[in-house]
mmCIF file of C-alpha atoms in Angstrom:
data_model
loop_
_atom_site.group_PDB
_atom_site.id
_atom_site.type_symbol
_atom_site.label_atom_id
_atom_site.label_comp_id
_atom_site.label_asym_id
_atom_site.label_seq_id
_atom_site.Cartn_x
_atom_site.Cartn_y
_atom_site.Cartn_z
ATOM 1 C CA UNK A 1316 0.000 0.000 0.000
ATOM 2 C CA UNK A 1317 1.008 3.441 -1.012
ATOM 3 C CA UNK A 1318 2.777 5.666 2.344
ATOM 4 C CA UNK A 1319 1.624 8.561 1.581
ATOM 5 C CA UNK A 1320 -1.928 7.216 0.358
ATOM 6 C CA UNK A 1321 -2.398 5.333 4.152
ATOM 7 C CA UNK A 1322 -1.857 8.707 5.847
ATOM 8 C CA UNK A 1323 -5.191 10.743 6.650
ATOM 9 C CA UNK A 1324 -5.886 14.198 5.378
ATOM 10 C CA UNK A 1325 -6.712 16.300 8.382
ATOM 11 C CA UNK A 1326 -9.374 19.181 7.825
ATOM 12 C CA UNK A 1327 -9.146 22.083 9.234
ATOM 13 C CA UNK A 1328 -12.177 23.798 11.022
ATOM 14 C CA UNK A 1329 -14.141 26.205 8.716
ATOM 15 C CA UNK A 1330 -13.361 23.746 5.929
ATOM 16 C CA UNK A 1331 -15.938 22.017 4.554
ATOM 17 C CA UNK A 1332 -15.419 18.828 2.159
ATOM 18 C CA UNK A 1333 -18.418 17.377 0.203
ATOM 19 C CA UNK A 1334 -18.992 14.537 -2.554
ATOM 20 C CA UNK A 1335 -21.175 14.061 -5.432
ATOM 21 C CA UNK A 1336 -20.790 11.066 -7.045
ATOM 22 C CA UNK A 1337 -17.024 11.330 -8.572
ATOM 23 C CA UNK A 1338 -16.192 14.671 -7.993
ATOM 24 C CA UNK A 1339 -15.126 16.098 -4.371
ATOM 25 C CA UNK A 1340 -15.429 19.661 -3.357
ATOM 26 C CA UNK A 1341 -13.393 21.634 -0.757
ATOM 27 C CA UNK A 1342 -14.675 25.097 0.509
ATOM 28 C CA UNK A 1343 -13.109 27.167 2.468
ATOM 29 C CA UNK A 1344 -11.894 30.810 3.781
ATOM 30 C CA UNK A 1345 -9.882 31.579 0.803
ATOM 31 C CA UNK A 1346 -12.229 29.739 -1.984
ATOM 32 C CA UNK A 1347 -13.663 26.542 -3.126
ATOM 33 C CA UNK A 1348 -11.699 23.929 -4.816
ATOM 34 C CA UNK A 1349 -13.208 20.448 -7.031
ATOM 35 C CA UNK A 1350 -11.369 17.552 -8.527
ATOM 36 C CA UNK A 1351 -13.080 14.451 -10.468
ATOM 37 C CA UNK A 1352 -11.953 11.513 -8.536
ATOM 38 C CA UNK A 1353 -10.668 8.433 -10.768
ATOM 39 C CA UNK A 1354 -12.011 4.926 -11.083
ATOM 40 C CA UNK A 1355 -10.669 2.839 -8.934
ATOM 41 C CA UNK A 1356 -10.401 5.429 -5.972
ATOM 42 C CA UNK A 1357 -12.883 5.884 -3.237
ATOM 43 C CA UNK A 1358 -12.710 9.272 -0.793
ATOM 44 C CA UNK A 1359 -14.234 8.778 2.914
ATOM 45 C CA UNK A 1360 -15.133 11.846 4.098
ATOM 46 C CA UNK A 1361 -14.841 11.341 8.117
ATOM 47 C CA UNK A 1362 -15.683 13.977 11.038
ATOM 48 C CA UNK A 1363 -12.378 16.151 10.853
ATOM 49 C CA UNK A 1364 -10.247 13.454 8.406
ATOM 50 C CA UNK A 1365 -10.837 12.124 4.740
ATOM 51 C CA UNK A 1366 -9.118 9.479 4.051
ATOM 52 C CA UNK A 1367 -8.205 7.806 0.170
ATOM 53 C CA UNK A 1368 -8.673 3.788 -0.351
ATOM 54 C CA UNK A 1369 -8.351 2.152 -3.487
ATOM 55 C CA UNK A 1370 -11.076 -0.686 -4.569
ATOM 56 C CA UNK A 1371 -8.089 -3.308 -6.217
ATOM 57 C CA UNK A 1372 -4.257 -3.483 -6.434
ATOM 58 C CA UNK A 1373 -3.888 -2.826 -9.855
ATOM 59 C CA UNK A 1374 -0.836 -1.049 -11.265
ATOM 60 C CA UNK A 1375 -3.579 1.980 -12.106
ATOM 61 C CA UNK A 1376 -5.233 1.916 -8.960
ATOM 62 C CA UNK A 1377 -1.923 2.285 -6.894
ATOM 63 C CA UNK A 1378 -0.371 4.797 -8.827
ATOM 64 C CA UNK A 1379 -3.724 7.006 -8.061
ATOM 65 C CA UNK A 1380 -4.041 6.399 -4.253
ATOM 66 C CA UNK A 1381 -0.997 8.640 -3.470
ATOM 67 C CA UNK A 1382 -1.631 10.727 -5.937
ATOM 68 C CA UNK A 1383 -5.487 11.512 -5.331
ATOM 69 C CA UNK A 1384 -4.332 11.452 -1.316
ATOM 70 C CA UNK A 1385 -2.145 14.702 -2.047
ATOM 71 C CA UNK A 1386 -4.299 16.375 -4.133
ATOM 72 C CA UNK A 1387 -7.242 16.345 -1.654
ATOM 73 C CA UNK A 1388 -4.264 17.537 1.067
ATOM 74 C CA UNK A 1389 -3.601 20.643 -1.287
ATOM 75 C CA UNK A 1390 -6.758 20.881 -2.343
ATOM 76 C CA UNK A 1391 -7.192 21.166 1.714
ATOM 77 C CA UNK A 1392 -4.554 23.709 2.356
ATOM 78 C CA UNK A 1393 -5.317 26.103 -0.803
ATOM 79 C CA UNK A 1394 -8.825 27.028 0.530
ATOM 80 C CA UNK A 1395 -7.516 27.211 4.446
ATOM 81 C CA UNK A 1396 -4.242 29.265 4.940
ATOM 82 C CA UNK A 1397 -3.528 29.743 0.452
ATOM 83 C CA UNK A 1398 -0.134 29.031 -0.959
ATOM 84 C CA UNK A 1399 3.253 31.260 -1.263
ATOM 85 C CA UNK A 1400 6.237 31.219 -2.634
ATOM 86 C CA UNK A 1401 9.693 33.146 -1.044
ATOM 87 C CA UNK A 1402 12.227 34.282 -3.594
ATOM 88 C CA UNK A 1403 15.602 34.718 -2.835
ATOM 89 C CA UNK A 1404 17.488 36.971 -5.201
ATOM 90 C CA UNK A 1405 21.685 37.179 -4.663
ATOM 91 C CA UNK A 1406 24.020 38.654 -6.868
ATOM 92 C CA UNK A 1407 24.858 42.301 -8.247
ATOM 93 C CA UNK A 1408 22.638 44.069 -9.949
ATOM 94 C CA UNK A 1409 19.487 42.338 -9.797
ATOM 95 C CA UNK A 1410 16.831 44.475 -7.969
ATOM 96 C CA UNK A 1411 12.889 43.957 -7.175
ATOM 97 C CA UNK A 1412 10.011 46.124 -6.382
ATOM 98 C CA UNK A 1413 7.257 45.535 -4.765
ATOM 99 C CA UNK A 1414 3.966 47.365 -5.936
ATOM 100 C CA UNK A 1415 0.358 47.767 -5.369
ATOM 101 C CA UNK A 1416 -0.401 43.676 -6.257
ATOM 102 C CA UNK A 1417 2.671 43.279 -8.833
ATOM 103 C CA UNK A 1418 6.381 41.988 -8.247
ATOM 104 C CA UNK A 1419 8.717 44.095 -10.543
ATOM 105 C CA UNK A 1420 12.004 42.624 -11.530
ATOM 106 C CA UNK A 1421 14.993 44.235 -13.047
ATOM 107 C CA UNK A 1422 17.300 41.631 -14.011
#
């Protein structure tokens, strides 16, 4: 069985996760988030966990437990605290502004 497809996906309070059919939907502070979930995968949706299984050990199957697993877990964090990315510039003569909602870079 896949490691990272045995581990639960906590959820946050003031997240709410919801399934229709084959297609889960995460909604949160900062949005709402849906995915189509593949054949061969099953979500549980649990009090404050969801948690991926897969219904055979086929090469298909396996490849998407992990892979649905972290998607759900992104899906989780996008809509609860967002995303960012740090940039480190070094060397001489590179500068950066930052404006209004932009990121100006001389380079």
């Amino acid at each position: 069985m896949s490691r990272i497809g045995k581990l639960p996906v906590e959820v946050p309070a003031g997240v709410k996760i919801s399934r229709n059919h084959s297609m889960i939907m995460v909604e949160g502070p900062k949005g709402k988030l849906s995915m189509e979930v593949p054949k061969g995968v099953d979500v549980v949706l649990g009090d404050r966990a969801v948690e991926v299984k897969r219904s055979s050990e086929g090469r298909t199957e396996r490849s998407y437990h992990g892979l649905v697993r972290t998607l759900v877990a992104n899906m989780v964090k996008g809509v609860s605290s967002g995303f960012s990315k740090n940039l480190e510039i070094s060397g001489v003569g590179y500068r950066a502004e930052v404006g209004d909602n932009t990121l100006k870079l001389v380079i």
